[in-house]
XYZ file of C-alpha atoms in Angstrom:
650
model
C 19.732 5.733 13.400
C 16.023 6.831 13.442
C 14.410 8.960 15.854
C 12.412 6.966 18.447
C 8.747 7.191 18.324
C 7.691 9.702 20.933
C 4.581 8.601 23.759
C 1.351 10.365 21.761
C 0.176 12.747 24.018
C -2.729 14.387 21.895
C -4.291 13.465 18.285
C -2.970 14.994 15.424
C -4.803 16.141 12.456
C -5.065 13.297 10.377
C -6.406 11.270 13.216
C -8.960 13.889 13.625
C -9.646 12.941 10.197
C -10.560 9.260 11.076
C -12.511 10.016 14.270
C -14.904 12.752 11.857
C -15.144 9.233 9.760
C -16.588 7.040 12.074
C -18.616 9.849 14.184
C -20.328 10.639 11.156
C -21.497 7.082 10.560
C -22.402 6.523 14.327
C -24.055 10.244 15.664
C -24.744 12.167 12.550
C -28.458 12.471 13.144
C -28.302 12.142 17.096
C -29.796 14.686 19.588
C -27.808 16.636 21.846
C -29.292 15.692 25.014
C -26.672 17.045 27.593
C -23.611 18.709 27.824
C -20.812 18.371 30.799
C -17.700 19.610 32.104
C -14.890 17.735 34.317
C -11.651 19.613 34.733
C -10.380 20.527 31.371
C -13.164 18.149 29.817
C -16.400 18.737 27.924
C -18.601 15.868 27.491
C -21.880 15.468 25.276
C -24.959 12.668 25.544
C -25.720 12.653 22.628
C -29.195 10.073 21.470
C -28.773 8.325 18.484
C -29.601 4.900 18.199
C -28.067 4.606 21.247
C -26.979 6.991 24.141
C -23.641 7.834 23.590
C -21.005 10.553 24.763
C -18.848 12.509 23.048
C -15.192 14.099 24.988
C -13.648 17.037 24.054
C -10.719 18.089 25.967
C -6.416 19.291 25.281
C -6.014 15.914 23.961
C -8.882 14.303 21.992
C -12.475 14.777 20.612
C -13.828 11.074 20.499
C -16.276 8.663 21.718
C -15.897 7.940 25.261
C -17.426 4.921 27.198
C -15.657 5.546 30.585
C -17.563 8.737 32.187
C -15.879 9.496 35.668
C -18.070 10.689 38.552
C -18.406 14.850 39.309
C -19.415 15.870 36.172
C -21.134 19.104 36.219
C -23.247 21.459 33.477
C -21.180 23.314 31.489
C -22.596 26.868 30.467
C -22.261 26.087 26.587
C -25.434 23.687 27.817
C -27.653 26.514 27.200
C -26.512 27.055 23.334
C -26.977 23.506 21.608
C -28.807 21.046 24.530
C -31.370 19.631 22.257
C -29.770 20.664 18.460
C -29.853 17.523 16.405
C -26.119 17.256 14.941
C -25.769 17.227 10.860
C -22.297 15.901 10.237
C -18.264 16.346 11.788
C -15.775 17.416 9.918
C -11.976 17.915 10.740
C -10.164 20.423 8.509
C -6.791 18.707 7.878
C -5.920 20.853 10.813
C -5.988 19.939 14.257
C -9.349 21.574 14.372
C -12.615 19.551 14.161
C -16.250 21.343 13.893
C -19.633 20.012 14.344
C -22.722 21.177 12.155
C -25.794 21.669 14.065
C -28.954 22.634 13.149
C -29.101 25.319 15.751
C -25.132 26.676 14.313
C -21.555 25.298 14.527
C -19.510 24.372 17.236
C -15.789 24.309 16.910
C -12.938 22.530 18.840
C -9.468 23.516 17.894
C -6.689 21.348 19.719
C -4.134 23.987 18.570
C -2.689 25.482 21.690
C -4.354 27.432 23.870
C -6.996 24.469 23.411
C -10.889 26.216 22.517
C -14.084 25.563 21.539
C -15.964 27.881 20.385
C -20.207 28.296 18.987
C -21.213 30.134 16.678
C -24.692 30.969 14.952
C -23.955 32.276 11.081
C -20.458 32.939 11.622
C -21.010 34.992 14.845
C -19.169 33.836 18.099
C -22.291 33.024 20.699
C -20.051 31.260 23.522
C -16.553 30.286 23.960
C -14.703 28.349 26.285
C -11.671 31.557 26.794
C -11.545 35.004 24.446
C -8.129 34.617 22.690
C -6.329 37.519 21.292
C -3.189 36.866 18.218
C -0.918 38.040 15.711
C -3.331 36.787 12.678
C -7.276 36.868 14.676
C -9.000 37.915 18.130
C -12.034 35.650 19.338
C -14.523 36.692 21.786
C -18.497 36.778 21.809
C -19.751 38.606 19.297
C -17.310 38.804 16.768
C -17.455 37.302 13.653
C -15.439 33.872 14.240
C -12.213 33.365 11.940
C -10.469 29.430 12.449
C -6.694 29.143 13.138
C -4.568 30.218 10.283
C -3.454 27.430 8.217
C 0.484 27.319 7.911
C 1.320 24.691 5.679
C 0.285 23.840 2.233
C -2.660 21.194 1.729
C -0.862 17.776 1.375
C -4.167 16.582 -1.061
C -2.304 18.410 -4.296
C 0.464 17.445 -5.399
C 1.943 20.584 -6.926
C 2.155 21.678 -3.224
C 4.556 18.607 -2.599
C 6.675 20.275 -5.349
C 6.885 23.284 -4.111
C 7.705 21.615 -0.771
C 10.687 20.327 -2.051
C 11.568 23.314 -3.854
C 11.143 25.275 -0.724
C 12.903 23.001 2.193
C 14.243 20.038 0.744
C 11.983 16.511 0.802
C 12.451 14.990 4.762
C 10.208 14.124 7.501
C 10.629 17.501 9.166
C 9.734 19.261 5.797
C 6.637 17.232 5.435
C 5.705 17.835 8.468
C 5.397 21.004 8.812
C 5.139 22.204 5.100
C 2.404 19.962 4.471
C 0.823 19.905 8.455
C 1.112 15.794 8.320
C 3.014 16.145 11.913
C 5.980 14.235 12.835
C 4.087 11.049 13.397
C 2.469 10.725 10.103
C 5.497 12.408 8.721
C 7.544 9.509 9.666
C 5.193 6.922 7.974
C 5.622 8.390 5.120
C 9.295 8.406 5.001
C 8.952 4.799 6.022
C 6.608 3.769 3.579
C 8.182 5.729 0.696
C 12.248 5.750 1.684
C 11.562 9.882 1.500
C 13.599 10.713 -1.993
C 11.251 10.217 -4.801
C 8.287 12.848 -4.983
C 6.306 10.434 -6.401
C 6.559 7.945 -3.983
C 5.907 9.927 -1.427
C 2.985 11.507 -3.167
C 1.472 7.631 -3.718
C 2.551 7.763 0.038
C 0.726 10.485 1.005
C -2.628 9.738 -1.009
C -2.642 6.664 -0.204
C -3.041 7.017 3.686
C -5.711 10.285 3.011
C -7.501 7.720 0.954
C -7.744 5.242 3.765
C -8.620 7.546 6.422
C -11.117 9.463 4.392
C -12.670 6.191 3.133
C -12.767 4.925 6.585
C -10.818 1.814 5.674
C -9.569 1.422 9.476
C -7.574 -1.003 11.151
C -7.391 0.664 14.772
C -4.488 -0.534 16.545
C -3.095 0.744 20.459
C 0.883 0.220 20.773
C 2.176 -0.964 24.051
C 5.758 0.475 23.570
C 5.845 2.682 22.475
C 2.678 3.901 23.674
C 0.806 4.890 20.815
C -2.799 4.938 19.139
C -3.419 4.984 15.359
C -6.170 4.581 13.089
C -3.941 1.709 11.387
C -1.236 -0.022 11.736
C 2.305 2.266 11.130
C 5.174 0.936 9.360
C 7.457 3.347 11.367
C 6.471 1.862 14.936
C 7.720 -1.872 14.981
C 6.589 -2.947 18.184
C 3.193 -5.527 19.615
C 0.090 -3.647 19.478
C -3.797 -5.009 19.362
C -6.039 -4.420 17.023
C -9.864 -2.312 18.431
C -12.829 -2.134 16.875
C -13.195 1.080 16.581
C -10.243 4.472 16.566
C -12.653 6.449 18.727
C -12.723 3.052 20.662
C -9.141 2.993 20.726
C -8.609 6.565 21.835
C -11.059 6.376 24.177
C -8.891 3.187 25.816
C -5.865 5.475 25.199
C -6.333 8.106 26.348
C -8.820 7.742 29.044
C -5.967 6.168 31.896
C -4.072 9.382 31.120
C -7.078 11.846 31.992
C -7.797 9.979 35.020
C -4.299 10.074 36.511
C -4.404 13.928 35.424
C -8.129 14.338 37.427
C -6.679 11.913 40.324
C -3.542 14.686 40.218
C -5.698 17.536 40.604
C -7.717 15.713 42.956
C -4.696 14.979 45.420
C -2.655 18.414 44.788
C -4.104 19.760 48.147
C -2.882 16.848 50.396
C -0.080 16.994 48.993
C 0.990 20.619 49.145
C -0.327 19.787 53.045
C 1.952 16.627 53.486
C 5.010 19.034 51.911
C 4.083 21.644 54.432
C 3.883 19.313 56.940
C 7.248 17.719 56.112
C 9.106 21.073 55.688
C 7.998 21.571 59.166
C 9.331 17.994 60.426
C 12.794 18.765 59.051
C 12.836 21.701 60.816
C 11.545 20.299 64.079
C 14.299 17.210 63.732
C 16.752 19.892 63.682
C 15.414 21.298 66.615
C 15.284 18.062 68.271
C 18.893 17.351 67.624
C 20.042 20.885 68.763
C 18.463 20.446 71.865
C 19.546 16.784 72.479
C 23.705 18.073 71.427
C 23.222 20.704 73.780
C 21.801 18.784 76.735
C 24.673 16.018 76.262
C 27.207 19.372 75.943
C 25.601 20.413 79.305
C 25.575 16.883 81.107
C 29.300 16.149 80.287
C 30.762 19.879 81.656
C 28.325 18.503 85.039
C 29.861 15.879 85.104
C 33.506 16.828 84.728
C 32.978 19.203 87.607
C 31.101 16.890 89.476
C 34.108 14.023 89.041
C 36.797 16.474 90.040
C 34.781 18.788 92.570
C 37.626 19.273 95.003
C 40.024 20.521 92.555
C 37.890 22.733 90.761
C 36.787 24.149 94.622
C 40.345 24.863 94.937
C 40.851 26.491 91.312
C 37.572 28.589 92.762
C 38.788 29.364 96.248
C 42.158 30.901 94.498
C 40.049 32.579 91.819
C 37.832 34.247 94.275
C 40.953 35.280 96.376
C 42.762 36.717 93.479
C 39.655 38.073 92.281
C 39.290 40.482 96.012
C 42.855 41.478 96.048
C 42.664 43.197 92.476
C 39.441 43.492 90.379
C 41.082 45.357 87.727
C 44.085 43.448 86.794
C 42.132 40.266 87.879
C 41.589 38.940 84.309
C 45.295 39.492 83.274
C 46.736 37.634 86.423
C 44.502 34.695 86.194
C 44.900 33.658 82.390
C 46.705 30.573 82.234
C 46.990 29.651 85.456
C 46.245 26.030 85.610
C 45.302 23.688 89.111
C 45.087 20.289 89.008
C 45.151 19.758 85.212
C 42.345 22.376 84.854
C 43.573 25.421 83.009
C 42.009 28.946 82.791
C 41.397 30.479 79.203
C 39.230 33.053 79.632
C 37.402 35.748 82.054
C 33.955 37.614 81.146
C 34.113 40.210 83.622
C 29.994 41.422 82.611
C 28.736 38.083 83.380
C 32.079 37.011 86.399
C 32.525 33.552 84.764
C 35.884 31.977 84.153
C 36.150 29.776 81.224
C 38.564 26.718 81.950
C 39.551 23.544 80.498
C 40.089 20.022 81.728
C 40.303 17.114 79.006
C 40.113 19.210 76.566
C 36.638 20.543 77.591
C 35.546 24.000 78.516
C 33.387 24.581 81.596
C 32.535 28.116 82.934
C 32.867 28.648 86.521
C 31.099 31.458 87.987
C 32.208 33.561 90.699
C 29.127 34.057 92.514
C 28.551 30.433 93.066
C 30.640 27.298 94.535
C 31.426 24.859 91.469
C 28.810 22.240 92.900
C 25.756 24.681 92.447
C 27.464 25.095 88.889
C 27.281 21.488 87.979
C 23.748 21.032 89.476
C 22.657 24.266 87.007
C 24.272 22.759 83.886
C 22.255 19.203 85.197
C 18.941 20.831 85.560
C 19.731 22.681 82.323
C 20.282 19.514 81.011
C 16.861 18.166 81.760
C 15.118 21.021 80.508
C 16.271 20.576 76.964
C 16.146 17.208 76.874
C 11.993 17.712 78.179
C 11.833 20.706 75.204
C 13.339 17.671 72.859
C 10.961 14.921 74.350
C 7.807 17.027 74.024
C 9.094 18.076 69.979
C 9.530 14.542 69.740
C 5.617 14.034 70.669
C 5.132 16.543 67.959
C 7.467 15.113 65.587
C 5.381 12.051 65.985
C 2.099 13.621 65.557
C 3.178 15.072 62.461
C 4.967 11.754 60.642
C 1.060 10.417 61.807
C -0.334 12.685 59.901
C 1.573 12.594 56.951
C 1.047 8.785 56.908
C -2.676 9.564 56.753
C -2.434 12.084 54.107
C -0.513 9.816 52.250
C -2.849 6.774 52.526
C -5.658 9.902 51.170
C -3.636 10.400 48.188
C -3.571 6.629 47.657
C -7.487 6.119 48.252
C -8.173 9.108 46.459
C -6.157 8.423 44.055
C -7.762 5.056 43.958
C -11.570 6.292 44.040
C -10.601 8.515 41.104
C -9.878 5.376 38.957
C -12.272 2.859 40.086
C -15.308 5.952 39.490
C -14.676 6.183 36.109
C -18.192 4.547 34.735
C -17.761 2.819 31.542
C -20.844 3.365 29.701
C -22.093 -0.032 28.172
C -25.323 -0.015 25.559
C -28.669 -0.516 27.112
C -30.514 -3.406 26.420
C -34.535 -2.941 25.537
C -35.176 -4.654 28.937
C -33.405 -2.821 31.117
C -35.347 0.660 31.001
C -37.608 -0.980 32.907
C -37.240 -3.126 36.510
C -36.346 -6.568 35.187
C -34.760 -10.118 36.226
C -34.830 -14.155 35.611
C -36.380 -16.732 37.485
C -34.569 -19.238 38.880
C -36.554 -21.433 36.455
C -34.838 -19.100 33.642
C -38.010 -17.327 33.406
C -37.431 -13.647 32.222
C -39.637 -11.150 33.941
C -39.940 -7.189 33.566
C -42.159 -4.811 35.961
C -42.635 -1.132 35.744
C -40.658 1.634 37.365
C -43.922 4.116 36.782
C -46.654 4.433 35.467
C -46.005 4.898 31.919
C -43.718 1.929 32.259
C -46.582 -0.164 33.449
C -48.624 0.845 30.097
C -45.327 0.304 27.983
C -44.993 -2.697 29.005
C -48.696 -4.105 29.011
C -49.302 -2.526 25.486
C -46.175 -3.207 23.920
C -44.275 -5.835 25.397
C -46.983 -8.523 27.062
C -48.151 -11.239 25.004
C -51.898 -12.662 25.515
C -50.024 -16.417 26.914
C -48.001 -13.958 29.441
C -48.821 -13.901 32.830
C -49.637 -10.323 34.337
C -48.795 -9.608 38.241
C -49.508 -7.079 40.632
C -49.725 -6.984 44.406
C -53.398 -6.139 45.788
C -52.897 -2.776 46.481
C -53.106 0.314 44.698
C -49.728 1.644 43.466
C -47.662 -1.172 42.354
C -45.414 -2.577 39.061
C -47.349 -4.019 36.445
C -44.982 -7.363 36.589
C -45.039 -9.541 33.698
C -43.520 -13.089 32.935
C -42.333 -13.745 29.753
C -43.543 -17.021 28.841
C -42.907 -19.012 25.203
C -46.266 -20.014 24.011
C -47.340 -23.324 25.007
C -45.181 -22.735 28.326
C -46.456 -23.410 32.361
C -44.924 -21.799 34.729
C -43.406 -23.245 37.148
C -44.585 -22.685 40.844
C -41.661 -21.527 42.182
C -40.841 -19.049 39.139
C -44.633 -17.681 39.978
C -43.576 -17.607 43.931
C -40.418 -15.187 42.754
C -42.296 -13.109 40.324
C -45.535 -12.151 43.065
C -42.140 -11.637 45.347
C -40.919 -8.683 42.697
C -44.807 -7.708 42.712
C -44.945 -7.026 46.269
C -41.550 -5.882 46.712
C -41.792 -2.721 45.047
C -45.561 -2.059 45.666
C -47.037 0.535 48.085
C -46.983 -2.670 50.450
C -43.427 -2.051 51.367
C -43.727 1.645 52.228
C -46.695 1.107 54.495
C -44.041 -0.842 56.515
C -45.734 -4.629 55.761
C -44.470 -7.927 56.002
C -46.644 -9.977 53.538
C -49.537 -9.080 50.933
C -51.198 -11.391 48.555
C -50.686 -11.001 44.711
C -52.901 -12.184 42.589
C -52.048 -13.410 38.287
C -53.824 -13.460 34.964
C -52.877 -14.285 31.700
C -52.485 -11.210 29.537
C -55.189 -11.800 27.298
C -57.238 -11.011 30.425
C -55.899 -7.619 30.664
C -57.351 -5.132 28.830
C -57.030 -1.066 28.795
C -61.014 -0.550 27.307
C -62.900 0.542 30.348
C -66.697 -0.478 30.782
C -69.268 1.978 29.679
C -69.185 5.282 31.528
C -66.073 4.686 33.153
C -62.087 5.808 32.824
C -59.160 4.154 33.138
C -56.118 6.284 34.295
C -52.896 5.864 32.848
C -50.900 2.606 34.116
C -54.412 1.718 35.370
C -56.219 -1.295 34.074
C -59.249 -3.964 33.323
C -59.145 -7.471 34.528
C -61.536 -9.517 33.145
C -62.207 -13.543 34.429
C -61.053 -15.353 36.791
C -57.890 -14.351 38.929
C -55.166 -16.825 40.206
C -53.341 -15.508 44.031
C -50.320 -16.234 45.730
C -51.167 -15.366 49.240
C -49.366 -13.722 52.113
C -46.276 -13.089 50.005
C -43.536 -12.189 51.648
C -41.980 -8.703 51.297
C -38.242 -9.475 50.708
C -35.794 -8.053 47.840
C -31.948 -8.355 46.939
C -29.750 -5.684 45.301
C -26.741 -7.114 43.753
C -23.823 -6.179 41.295
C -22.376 -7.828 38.336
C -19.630 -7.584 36.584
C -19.380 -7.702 32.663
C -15.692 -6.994 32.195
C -15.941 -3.304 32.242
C -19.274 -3.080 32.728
C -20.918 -3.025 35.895
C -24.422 -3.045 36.383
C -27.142 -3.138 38.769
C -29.904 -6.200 39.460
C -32.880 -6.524 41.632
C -34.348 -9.694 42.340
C -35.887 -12.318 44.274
C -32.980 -13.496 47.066
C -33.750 -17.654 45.481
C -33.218 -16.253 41.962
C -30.456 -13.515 42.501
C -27.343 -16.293 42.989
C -27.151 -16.343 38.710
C -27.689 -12.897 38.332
C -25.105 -10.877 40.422
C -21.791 -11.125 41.964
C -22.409 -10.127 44.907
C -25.606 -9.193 46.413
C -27.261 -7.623 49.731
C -31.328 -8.648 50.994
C -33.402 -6.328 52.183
C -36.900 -6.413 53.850
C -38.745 -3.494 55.495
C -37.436 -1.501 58.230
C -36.978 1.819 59.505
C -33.769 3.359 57.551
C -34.859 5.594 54.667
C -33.703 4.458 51.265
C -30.798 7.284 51.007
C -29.358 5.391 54.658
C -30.113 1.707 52.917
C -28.333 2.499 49.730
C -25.320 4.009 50.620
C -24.463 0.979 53.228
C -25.276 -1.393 50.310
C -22.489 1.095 48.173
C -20.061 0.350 51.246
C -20.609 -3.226 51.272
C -20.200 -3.379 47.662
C -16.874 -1.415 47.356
C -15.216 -3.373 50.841
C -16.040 -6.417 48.517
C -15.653 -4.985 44.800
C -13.489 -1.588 44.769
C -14.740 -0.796 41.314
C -18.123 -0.509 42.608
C -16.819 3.043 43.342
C -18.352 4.140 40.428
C -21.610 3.825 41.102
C -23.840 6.741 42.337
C -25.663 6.586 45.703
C -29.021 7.415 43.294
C -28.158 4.436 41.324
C -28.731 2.255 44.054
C -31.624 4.065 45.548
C -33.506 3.369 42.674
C -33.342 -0.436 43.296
C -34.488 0.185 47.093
C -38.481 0.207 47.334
C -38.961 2.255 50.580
C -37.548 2.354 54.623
C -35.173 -0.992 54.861
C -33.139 -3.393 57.115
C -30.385 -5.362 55.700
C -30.777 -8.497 56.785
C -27.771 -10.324 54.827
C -25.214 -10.299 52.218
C -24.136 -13.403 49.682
C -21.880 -13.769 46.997
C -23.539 -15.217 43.212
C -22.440 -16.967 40.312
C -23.712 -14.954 37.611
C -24.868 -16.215 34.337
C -23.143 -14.646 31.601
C -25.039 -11.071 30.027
C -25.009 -12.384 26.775
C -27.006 -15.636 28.786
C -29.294 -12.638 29.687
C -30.246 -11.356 26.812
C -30.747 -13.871 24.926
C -32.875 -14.880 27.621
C -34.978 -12.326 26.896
C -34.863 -11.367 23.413
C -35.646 -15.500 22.857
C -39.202 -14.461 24.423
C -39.379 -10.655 23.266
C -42.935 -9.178 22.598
């Protein structure tokens, strides 16, 4: 019966071989921009065509589109931020390096996980010195990879001597010829594992595919599995991804956020098992004290429902006691009164240990048996007051294990819902953008620089330029097919978007006019003499105005499967571009205040919205704010969007 296909925990070396494939055709070329670390993470933004991240952790070195919240610089920042990469190559190892132009970074998976950068040959910065049989690594040594320990499966004289070695199995192959057990197994599969030369067609034939990049990624539901194509050996439903660094990244990226949401939680709970070591030891408590009190209650009441007999018993005791201290103990044993029998006498502490109903009581000499009974009573009542007031305790501390516990669930929780997945950027949204109502699409500047971006580059002369009559304001443009009027109302949202994020709002007011030209009005040539800042320009003819335009914005959120994005817009054209969305006008609560009660109104409404940063939002907020209401939308679909805009791109 064959082995069953183990959970895949980490890549092995011929899927390093895939992921070198497709990184080379996607980031060879691209710029370092930033590096990151996140538990035992590193992760690099890279710019290529695109901004894109690379993760390099215990597990994997992919693509990644899902980048969680609380990433910090890493110190290997300082060595390669800015090197442009020249090309990825894995080893046939479980070792994968990346060329730079500035010197070589490598990431071994092989236990203890590494990476290490070097500059011609010579070890610069690693992530932990390592010390071994076969090679010591540490800064400033020359840099020497793992040792290889099995022969290179391309040739197939080393299958031969494979078999002449250890025999021809799965377990030979893989480890004589470092396939691993997974790819070990496919082999066998594919080839039935007794004919070298099947198994070298075997063998060839999957290097081919993988170094060709002939991929059919696939993810395997049980067992739970990721390969670069689909295995013979594993028999069970799997999809089909676009992409394996796609795939691992889907993979693999619910395990590392269960193992950052364990790390997260391990403090609450090493507090909630503190916390309920000390309850089980309080409960004991509790129940000693309550056995004890109901012990102490039933010898009261025994003497209590037979008082004059045991007065008697005491009356002879105390008489015998008088006429002969010495042999007192001797000639009182066993004498019984009433049913009440003495056992016992304690002559340090003069109490006489008898029993009635098979109970024990102690008497006590120096007291009549009433003030006995009333002691064990009051006794009584002071342990069962020690075990009321450890029950208040008891309680305080199940409370606050309930709390911790609902922590570990909402941290837990946060952990998964702040992972960000990391969608391409569309041309239009580097700057402020949204669409009419009308379906007119309309972009405005963030700075400066924007402003002149989007005048010289992306405004047609039959466009219609914006701006609120003030100085220090968006260049707003709307995107008009030639031929085209606006429509009033699409002109009424656009001066809206104007004003909005114009000097207007900061200076706390409540309307402004805006005035509108057609971009072949606008012009960056300054008259003779004079200078035109940047962002700043010259309108020539005859200006249109909407007047007393009222200072009002909405910041919503949208959902694009796992994407989620930001929108700003006009409150009468925001219903098709968000899910959910909050209005603003201008108030008194700085932006920081305004945007991180929009972030709580968005995750009570949309958990996932967890993974937005507080600065995210604050971007979207022009200045000091109110929120005056909140709505729900019925977005139009993102590919609506952009082809919304890219129908009328400049």
């Amino acid at each position: 019966m064959p082995k069953p296909v183990p959970v895949k925990k980490t890549l092995n070396a011929l899927d390093l071989v895939a992921i070198a494939v497709e990184l080379n055709a996607t980031l060879s070329g691209g710029r370092l921009i930033r590096v990151y670390r996140l538990g035992d993470s590193h992760y690099f933004k890279i710019r290529a065509s695109d901004v894109a991240y690379l993760i390099a952790n215990p597990r994997r070195i992919s693509r990644t589109w899902r980048i969680p919240q609380g990433l910090s610089p890493s110190p290997l920042r300082r060595f390669i931020e800015d090197c442009v990469i020249n090309r990825f190559e894995a080893n046939l190892d479980r070792v994968m390096s990346i060329d730079l132009n500035c010197g070589r970074l490598t990431i071994e998976l092989i236990p203890p996980f590494n990476m290490v950068f070097t500059v011609d040959g010579k070890v610069k910065w690693l992530l932990h010195e390592y010390r071994g049989k076969d090679r010591e690594v540490k800064v400033g040594s020359t840099y020497i990879e793992p040792p290889r320990r099995f022969l290179d499966p391309r040739f197939f004289d080393n299958l031969l001597k494979l078999i002449e070695d250890s025999g021809l199995s799965d377990e030979a192959l893989a480890k004589g010829l470092g396939l691993g057990t997974d790819w070990a197994r496919e082999v066998c599969t594919r080839s039935g594992c007794s004919d070298p030369v099947l198994v070298w067609g075997s063998i060839r034939g999957i290097l081919e595919v993988l170094h060709l990049g002939r991929l059919k990624p696939v993810i395997y539901a049980s067992p739970s599995y990721v390969s670069p194509i689909p295995l013979s050996s594993i028999k069970g439903e799997f999809k089909e991804v676009e992409s394996f660094n796609k795939a691992v990244d889907d993979y693999f990226t619910s395990i590392e956020v269960e193992r950052v949401a364990e790390e997260r939680v391990k403090g609450i709970e090493d507090e909630i098992a503190r916390l309920e070591s000390s309850i089980k030891e309080l409960e004991d408590t509790v129940g000693g004290y309550l056995r004890e009190a109901e012990n102490l209650r039933r010898r009261g009441e025994l003497i209590m429902g037979r008082l004059y007999e045991f007065s008697e018993l005491h009356e002879a005791l105390l008489r015998a006691y008088m006429a002969d201290k010495d042999s007192f103990k001797a000639k009182v044993k066993g004498i019984e009164y009433g049913g009440i029998k003495v056992i016992d006498y304690d002559p340090l502490r003069k109490t006489v240990k008898v029993t009635v109903n098979n109970n024990e009581v102690e008497l006590t000499l120096g007291e009549s048996p009433g003030e006995t009974a009333a002691k064990y009573f009051e006794e009584a009542k002071r342990l069962e007051k020690k075990a009321k007031a450890a029950e208040a305790k008891l309680t305080e501390l199940r409370g606050k294990v309930n709390e911790l516990r609902s922590r570990v669930n909402e941290a837990t929780e946060e952990t998964r819902a702040a992972v960000r997945f990391v969608a391409s950027r569309e041309w239009f949204e580097r700057f402020r953008w949204f669409i009419t109502s009308g379906g007119s699409p309309v972009l405005a500047g963030k700075d400066a620089g924007q402003n002149e971006a989007i005048v010289k580059r992306y405004m047609n002369p039959w466009d219609l330029f914006l701006h609120a009559d003030v100085q220090g304001g968006p260049v707003t443009v709307i995107k008009v097919t030639r031929g085209q009027e606006v429509k009033q109302q699409d002109l009424i949202e656009a001066a809206q978007y104007a004003a909005a994020y114009s000097k207007a709002w900061k200076l706390g007011a409540n309307s402004i006019d805006v005035y509108y030209v057609k971009g072949e009005q606008v012009s960056k040539k300054a008259p003779s003499g004079e200078y035109l800042s940047k962002g700043g320009f010259m309108i020539y003819g005859q200006r249109g105005w909407v007047r007393g335009v009222e200072l009002i914005i909405s910041v919503g959120l949208r959902i694009d499967g796992d994407v989620i994005r930001l929108v700003s817009a006009p409150p009468t054209a925001m219903g098709s571009l968000a899910n959910y969305y909050i209005t603003l006008k201008p108030g008194n609560s700085e932006r920081s205040e305004v945007a991180g009660r929009i972030r709580e109104l968005f995750i009570k409404r949309y958990p996932e919205a967890r993974q937005i940063p507080v600065d995210h939002i604050i971007e979207h907020v022009p200045g000091p704010s109110v929120v005056i209401e909140s709505n729900e939308g019925n977005p139009i679909t993102w590919d609506t969007v952009k082809g919304i805009f890219n129908k009328v791109a400049g």
